Short mmCIF file of C-alpha atoms in Angstrom, two decimals:
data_model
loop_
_atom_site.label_atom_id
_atom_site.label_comp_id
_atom_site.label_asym_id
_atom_site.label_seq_id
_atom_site.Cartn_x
_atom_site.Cartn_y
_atom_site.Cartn_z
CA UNK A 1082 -45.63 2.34 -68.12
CA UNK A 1083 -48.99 1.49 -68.96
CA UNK A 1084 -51.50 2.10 -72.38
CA UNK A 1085 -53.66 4.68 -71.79
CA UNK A 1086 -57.21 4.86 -72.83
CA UNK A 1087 -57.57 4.09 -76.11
CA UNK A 1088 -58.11 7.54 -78.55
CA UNK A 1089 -59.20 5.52 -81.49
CA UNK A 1090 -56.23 6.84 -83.38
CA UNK A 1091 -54.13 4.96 -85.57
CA UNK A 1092 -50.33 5.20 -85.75
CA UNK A 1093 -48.49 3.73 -88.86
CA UNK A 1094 -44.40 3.36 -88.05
CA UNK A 1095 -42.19 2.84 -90.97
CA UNK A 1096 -39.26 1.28 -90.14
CA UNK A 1097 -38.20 -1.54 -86.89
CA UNK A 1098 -35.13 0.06 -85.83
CA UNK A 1099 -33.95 1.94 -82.92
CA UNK A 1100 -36.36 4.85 -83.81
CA UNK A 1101 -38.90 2.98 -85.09
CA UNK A 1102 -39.74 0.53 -81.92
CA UNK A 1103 -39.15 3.53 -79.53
CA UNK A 1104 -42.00 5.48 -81.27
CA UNK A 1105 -44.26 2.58 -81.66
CA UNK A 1106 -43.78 2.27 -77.82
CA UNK A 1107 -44.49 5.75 -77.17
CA UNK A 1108 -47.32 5.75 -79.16
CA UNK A 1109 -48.76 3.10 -77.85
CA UNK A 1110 -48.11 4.59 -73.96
CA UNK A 1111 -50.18 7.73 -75.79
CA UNK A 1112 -53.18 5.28 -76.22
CA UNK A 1113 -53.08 4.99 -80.17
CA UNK A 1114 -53.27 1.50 -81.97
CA UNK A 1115 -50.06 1.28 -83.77
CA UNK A 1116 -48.92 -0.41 -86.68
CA UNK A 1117 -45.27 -1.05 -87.01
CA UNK A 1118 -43.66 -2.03 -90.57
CA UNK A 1119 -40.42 -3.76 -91.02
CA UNK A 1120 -39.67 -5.53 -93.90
CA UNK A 1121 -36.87 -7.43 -92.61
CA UNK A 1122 -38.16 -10.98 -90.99
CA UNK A 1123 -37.05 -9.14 -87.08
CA UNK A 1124 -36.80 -5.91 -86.14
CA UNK A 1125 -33.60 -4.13 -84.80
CA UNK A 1126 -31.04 -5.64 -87.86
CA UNK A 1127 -28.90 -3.17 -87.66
CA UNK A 1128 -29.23 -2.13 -83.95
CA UNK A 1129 -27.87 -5.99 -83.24
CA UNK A 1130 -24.60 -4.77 -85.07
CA UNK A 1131 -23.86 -1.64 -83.54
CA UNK A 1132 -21.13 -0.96 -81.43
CA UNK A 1133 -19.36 -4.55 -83.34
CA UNK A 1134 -22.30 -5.76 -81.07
CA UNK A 1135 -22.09 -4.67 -78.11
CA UNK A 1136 -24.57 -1.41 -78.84
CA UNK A 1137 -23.32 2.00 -77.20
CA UNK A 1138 -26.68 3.22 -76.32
CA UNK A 1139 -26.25 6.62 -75.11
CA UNK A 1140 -23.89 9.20 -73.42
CA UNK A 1141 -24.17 9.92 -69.73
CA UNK A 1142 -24.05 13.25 -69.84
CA UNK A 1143 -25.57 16.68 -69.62
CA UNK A 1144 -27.88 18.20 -72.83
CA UNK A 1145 -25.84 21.23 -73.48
CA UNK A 1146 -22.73 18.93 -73.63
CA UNK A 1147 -24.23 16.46 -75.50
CA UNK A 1148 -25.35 19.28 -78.27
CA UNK A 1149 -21.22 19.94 -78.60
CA UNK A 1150 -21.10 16.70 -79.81
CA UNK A 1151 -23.62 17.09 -82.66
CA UNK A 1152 -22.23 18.86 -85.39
CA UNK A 1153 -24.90 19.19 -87.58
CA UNK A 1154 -28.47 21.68 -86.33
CA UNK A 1155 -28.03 20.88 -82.86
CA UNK A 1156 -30.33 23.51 -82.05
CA UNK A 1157 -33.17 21.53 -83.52
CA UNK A 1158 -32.40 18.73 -80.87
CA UNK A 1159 -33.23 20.85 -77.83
CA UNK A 1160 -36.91 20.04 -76.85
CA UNK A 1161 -36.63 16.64 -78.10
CA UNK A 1162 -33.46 16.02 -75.35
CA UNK A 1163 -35.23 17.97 -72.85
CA UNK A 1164 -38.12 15.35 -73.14
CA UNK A 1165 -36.42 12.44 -73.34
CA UNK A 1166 -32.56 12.91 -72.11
CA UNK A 1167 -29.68 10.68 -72.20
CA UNK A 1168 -30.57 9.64 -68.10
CA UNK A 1169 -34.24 8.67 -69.51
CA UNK A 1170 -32.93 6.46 -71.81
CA UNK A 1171 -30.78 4.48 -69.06
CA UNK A 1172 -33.79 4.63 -67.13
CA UNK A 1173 -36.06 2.99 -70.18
CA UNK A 1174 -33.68 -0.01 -70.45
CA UNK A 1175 -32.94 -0.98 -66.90
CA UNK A 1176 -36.44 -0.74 -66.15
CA UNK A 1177 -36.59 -3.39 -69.56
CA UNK A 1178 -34.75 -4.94 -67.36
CA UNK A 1179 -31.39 -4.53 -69.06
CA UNK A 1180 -28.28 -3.13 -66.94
CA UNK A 1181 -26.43 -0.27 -67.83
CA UNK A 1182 -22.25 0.43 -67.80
CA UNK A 1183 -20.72 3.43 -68.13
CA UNK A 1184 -17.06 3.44 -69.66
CA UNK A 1185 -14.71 5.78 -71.33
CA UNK A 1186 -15.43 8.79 -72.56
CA UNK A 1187 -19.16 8.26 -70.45
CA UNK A 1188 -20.10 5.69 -73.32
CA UNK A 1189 -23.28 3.43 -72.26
CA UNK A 1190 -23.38 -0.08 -72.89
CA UNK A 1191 -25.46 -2.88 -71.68
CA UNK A 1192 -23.09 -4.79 -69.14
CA UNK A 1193 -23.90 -8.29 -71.26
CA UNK A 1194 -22.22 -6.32 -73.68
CA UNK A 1195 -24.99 -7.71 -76.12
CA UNK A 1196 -26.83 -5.55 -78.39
CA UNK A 1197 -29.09 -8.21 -78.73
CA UNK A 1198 -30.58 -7.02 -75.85
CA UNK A 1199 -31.44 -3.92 -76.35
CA UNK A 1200 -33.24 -4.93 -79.27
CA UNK A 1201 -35.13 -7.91 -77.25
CA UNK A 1202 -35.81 -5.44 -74.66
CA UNK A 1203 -37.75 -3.23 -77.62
CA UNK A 1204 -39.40 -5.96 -79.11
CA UNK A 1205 -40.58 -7.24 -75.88
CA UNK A 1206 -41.67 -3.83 -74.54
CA UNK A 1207 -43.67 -3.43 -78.12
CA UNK A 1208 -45.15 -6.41 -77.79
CA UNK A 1209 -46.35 -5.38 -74.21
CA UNK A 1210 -47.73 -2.47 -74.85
CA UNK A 1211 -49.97 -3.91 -78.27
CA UNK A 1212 -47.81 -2.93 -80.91
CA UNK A 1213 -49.15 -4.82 -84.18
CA UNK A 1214 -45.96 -5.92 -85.71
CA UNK A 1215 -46.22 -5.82 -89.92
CA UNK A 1216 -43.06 -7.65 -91.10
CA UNK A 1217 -43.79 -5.82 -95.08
CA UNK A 1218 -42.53 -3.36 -97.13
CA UNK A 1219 -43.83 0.29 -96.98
CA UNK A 1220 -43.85 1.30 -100.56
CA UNK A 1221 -45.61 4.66 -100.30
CA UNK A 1222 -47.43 6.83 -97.71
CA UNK A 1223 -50.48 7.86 -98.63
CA UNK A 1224 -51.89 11.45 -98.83
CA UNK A 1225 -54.59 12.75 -99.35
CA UNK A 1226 -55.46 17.52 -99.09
CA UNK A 1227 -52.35 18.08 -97.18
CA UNK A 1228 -52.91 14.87 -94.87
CA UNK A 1229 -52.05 11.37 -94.37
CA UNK A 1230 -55.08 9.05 -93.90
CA UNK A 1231 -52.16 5.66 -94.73
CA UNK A 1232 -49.58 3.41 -96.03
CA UNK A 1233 -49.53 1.22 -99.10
CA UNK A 1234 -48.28 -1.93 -98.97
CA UNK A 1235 -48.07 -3.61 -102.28
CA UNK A 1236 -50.70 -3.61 -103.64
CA UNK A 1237 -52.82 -3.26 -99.82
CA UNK A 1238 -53.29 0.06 -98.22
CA UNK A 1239 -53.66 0.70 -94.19
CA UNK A 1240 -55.76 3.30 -93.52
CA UNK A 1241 -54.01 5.54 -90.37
CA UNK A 1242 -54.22 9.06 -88.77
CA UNK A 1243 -50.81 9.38 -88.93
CA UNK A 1244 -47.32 8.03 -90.34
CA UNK A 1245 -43.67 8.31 -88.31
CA UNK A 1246 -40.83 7.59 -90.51
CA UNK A 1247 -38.07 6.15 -89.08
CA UNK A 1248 -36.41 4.32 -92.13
CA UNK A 1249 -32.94 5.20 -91.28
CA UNK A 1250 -30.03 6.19 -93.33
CA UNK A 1251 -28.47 4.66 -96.41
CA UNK A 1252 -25.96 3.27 -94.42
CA UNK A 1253 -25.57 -0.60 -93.73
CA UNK A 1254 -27.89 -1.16 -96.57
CA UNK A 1255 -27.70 -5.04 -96.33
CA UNK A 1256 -29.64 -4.28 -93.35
CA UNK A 1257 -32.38 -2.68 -95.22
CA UNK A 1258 -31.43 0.59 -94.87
CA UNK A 1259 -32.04 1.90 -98.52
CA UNK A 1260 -33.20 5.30 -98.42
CA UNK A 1261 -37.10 4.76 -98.91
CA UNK A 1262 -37.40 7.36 -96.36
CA UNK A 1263 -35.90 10.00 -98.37
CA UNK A 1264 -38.21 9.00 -101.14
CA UNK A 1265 -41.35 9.35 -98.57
CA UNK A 1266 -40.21 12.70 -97.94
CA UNK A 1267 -39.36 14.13 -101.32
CA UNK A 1268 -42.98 12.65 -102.90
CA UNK A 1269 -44.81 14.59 -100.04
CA UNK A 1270 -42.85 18.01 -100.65
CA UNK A 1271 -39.73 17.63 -98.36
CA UNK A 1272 -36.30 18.89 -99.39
CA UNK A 1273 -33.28 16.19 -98.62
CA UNK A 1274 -30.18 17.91 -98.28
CA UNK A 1275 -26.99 15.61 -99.97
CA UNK A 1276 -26.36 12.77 -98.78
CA UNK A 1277 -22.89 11.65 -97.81
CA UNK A 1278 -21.31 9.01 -95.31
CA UNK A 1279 -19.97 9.88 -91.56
CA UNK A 1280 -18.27 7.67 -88.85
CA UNK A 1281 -17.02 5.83 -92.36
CA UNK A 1282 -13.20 4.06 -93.33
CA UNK A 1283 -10.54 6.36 -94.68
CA UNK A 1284 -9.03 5.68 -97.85
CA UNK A 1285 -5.13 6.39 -97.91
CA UNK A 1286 -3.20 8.40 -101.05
CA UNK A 1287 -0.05 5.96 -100.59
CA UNK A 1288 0.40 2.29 -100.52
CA UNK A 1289 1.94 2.62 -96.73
CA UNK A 1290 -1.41 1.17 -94.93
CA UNK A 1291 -1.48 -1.71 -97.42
CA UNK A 1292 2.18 -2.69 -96.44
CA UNK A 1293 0.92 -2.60 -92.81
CA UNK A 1294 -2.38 -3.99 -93.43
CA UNK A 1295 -4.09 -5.33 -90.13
CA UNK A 1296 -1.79 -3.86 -87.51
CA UNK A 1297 -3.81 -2.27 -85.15
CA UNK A 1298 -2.81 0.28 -82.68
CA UNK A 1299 -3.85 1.38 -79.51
CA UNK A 1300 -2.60 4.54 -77.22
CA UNK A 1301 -1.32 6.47 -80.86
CA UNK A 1302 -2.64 9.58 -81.50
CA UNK A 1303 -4.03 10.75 -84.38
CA UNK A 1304 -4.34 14.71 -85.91
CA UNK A 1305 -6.02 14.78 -89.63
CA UNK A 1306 -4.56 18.64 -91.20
CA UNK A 1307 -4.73 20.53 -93.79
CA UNK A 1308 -2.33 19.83 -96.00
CA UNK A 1309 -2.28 23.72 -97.27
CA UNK A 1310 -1.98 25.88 -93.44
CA UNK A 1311 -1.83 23.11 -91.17
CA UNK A 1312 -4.77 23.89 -89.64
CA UNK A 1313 -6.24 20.56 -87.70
CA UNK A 1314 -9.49 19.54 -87.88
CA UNK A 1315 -9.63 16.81 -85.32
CA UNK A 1316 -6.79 15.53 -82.48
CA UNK A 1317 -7.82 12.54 -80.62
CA UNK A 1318 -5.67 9.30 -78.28
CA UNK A 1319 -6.54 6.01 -79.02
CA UNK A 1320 -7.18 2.79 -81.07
CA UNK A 1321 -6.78 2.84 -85.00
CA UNK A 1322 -6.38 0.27 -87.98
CA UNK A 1323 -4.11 0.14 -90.89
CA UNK A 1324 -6.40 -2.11 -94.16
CA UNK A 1325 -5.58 -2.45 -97.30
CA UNK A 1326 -7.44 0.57 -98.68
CA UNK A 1327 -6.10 2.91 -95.47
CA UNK A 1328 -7.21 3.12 -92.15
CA UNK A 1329 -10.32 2.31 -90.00
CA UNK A 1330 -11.27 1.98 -86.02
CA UNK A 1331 -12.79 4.17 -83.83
CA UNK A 1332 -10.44 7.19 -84.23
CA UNK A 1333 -10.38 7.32 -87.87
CA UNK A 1334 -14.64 6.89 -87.84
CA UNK A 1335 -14.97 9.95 -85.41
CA UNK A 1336 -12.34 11.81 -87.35
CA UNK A 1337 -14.70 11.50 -90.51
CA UNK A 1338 -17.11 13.52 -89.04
CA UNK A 1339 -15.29 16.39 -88.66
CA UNK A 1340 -13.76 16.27 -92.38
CA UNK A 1341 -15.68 19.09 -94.26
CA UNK A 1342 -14.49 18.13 -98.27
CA UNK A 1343 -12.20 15.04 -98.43
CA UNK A 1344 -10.37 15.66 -101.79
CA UNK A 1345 -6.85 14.11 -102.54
CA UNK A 1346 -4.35 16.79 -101.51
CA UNK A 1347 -6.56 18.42 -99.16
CA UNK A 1348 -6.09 16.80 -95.90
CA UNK A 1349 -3.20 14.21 -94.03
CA UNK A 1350 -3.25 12.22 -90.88
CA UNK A 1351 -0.58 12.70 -88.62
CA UNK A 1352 0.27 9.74 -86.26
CA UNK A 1353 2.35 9.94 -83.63
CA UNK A 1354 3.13 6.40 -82.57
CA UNK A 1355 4.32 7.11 -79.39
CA UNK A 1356 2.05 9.99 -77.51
CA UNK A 1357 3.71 9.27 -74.07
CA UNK A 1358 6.75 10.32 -75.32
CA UNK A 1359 7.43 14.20 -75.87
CA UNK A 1360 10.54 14.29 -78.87
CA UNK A 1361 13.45 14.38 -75.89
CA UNK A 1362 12.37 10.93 -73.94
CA UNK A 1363 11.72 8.94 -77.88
CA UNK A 1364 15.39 10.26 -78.78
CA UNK A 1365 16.62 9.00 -75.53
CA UNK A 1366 14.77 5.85 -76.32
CA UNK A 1367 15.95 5.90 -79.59
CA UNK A 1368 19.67 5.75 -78.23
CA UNK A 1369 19.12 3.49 -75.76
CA UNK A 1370 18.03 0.99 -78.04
CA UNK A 1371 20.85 1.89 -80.40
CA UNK A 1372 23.50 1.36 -77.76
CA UNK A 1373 21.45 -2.07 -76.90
CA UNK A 1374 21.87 -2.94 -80.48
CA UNK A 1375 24.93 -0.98 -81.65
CA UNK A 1376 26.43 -3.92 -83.86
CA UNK A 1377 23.31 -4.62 -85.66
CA UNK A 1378 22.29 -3.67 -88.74
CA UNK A 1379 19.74 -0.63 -88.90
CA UNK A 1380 16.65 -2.74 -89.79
CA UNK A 1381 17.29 -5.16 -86.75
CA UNK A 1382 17.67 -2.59 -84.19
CA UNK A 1383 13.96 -1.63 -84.43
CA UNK A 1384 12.04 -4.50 -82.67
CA UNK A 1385 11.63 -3.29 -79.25
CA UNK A 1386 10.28 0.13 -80.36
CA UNK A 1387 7.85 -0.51 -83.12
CA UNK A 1388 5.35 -3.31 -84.10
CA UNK A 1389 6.82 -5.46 -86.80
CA UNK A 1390 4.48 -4.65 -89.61
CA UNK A 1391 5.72 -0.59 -89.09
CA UNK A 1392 9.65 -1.16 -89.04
CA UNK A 1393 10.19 -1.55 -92.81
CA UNK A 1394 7.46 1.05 -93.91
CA UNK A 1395 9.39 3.14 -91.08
CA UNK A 1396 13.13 2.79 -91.95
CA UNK A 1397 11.57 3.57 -95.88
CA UNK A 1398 9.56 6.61 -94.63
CA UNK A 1399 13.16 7.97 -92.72
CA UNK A 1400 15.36 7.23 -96.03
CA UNK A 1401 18.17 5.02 -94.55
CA UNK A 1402 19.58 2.43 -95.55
CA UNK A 1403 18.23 -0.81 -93.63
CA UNK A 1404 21.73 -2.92 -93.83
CA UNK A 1405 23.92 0.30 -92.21
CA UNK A 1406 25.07 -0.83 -89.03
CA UNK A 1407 23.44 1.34 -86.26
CA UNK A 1408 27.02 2.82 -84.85
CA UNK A 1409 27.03 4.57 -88.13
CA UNK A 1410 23.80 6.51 -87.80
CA UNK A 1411 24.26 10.36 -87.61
CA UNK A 1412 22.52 12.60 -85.42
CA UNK A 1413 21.03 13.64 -88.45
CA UNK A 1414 19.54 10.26 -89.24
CA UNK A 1415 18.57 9.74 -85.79
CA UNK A 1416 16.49 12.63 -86.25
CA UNK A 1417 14.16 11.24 -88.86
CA UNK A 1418 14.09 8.61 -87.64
CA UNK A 1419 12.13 9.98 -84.05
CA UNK A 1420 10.41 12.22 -86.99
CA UNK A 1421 8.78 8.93 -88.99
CA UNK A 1422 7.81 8.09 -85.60
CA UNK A 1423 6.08 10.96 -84.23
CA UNK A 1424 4.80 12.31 -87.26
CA UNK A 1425 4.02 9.52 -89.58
CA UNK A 1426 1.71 11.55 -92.51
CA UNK A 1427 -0.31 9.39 -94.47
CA UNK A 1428 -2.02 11.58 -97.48
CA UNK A 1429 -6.56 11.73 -97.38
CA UNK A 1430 -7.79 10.40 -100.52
CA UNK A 1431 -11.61 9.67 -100.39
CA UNK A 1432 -13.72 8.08 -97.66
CA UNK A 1433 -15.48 4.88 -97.93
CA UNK A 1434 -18.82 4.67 -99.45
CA UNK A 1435 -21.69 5.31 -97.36
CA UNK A 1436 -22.91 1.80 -97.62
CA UNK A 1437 -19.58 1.15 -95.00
CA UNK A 1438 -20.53 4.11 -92.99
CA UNK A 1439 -21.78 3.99 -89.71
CA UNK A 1440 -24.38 7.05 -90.24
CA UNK A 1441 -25.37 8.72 -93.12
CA UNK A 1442 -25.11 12.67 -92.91
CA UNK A 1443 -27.57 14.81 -94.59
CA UNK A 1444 -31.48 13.91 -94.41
CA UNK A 1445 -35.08 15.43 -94.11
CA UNK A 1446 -34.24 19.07 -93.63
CA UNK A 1447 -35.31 19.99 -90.35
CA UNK A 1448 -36.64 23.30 -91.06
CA UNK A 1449 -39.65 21.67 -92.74
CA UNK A 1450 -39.77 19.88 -89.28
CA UNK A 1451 -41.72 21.15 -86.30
CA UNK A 1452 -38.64 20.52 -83.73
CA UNK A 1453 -41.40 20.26 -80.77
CA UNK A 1454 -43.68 17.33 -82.30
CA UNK A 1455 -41.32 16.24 -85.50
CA UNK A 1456 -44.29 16.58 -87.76
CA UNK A 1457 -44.02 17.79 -91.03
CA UNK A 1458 -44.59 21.24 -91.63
CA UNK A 1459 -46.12 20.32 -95.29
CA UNK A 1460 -48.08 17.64 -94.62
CA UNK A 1461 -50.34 17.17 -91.72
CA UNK A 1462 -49.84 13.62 -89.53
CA UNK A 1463 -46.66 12.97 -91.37
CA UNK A 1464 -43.39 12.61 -88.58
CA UNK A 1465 -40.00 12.00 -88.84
CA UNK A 1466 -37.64 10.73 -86.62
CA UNK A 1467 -33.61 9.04 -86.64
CA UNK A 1468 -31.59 9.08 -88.97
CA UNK A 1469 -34.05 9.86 -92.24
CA UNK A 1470 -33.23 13.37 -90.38
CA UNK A 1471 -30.59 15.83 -91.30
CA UNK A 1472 -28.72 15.19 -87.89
CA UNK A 1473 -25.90 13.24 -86.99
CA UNK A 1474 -23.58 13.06 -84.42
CA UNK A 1475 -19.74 11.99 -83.23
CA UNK A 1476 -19.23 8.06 -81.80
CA UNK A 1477 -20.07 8.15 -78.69
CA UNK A 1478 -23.38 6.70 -77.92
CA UNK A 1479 -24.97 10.53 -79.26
CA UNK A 1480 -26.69 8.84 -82.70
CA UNK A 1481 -28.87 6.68 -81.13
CA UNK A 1482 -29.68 8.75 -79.17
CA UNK A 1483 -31.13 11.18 -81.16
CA UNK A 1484 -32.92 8.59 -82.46
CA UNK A 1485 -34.44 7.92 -78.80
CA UNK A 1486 -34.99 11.47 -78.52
CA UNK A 1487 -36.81 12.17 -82.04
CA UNK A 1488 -38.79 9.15 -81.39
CA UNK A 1489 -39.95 9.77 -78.27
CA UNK A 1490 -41.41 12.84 -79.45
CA UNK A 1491 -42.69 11.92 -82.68
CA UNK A 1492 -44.67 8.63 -81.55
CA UNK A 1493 -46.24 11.21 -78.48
CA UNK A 1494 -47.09 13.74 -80.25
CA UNK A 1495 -48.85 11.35 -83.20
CA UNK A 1496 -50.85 9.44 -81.17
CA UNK A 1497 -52.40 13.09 -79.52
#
């Protein structure tokens, strides 16, 4: 797309991430001159590590789906996707000249599997476009009778008709994600609702992951309870890790977000290590490999079943003896055994901190947010846009693209 005629106004953007280039661009296409901070020495730092690099842009699919998937004020999100929906944002990159895939669960990723570049595909599209590219840290915005007229740098202040924040979270903070935003919004009147990780590590109540530490798992599925009436809060199929502190991978991240109050005795997961099996065909199994192994002590009999790293936590979970021979098991002990297996329950202690998490949940509370432009309702020129929002999302591809989204609007709507 090309700059429009120039409107003499000046766009400050605080922040080079995913937000922050995509309303620099747009603001530029709006015919503003645009300054864009980041005080890293590149832009896009964390960007090139999402997705363990290979950057899940969006979700190909409809809006009013894509709202399911955003548990916090979805309703806020509306205009913003209706301007700029997940099928523009395919279109923005492969016209960047990056191709698109489209894999489970409708997750987009570039086909180089490189998030490196989507982020070169930014830059480069900034660059076109005249972005002016400060590589400094915002330490203030300035404001001045209910309006921003800049930024302060240090000790140097750039004079601007408006400011976009689009700082981030407080996740990842090695990447320079350390919460100025929130600070930028509380000093010009803003309310920041708590702040707390999502899409973040689980931390286990029992020394069970630690004995299986690094045994992944794929096709299990995983159901996090209440301890109290059983009632589940998430059910999902697919790929999980057992660390030293509990469990990670991409079930136990999306399961975070849907854990209201993580307090030891609250919540367990339930794993069921083998899904394709309803409790009839496992017991079957389960005597099959008995009769395969029927001289063998109980402990040996277990290899063709379960990885090696589960058998002992297992046989110690179903309470017999490893050394009994297996034509000695009862019915009875056959029983919990196919029960360890199906229903392994590993007691919720805490979740990660939110420098591990993937998002941070909470923000700039978006009823002080005009959800058409993403300007500040307090302060006049002053937008918002990513993650500094209160809004966050499952895995899936749906965070960054809110970020497209809210940027798109914001860096429009500034530059008018």
């Amino acid at each position: 797309m090309s700059k429009e005629l120039n409107t003499n106004k000046t766009v400050a953007v605080v922040g080079g991430g995913a937000a922050g280039m995509m309303a620099a661009i747009h603001a530029a296409y709006s015919g503003a001159e645009v300054l864009l901070f980041e005080k890293n020495d590149r832009l896009g730092r964390k960007l090139r590590i999402t997705g363990k690099g290979r950057c899940n842009v969006t979700n190909d699919c409809a809006t009013n789906e894509f709202l399911t998937n955003v548990p916090t004020n979805p309703r806020f999100l509306y205009t913003a996707l209706n301007r700029f929906s997940t099928a523009d944002t395919m279109d923005f990159f492969e016209g960047c000249g990056v191709p698109l895939k489209t894999e489970r669960g409708r997750r987009v990723f570039p086909v180089s599997d490189k998030a490196a570049d989507i982020v070169n595909a930014l830059a480069d599209r900034c660059r076109d476009c005249g972005v002016t590219v400060v590589h400094d840290k915002v330490t203030s915005v300035e404001i001045e009778e209910g309006k921003v007229v800049g930024v302060k740098v240090g000790t140097k202040s750039y004079k601007c008709d408006s400011v976009i924040v689009c700082t981030g979270g407080r996740s990842y903070s090695g990447t320079g994600s350390d919460g100025d935003g929130y600070r930028f919004a509380k000093e010009a009147g803003h309310t920041v609702t708590a702040l707390r990780p999502s899409l973040v590590p689980i931390v286990a109540d029992t020394n069970l992951c630690a004995r299986m530490q690094g045994l992944s798992l794929k096709n299990v599925a995983l159901k996090i309870a209440r301890r109290d009436n059983g009632k589940v809060v998430y059910y999902d199929f697919g790929e999980m890790m057992f660390t030293h502190f509990g469990m990670t991978g991409p079930m136990v991240l999306s399961a975070s977000a849907h854990i209201p109050d993580i307090e030891k005795g609250i919540y367990d997961a339930i794993i069921d290590l083998k899904p394709a099996l309803d409790e009839a065909a496992l017991d079957a199994r389960i005597r099959a490999d008995f009769l395969k192994y029927n001289n063998k002590d109980f402990i040996n009999s277990l290899g063709d079943l379960l990885p090696l790293k589960a058998i002992e936590p297992i046989v110690d979970i179903c309470g017999i003896d490893p050394r009994k021979k297996v034509n000695s098991i009862t019915k009875e002990e056959r029983r919990r055994l196919l029960e360890a297996i199906k229903y392994m329950r590993i007691p919720l202690l805490r979740f990660r901190s939110i420098e591990e998490a993937i998002i941070t949940k909470g923000g700039v509370a978006v009823n002080e947010i005009n959800p058409k432009t993403m300007e500040s309702k307090i302060v006049s020129g002053l937008y918002f846009a990513g993650e500094v929002l209160d809004l966050d999302a499952y895995t899936g591809g749906f965070n960054l693209q809110i970020a497209f989204s809210t940027a798109v609007v914001a860096g429009e709507h500034a530059a008018e």
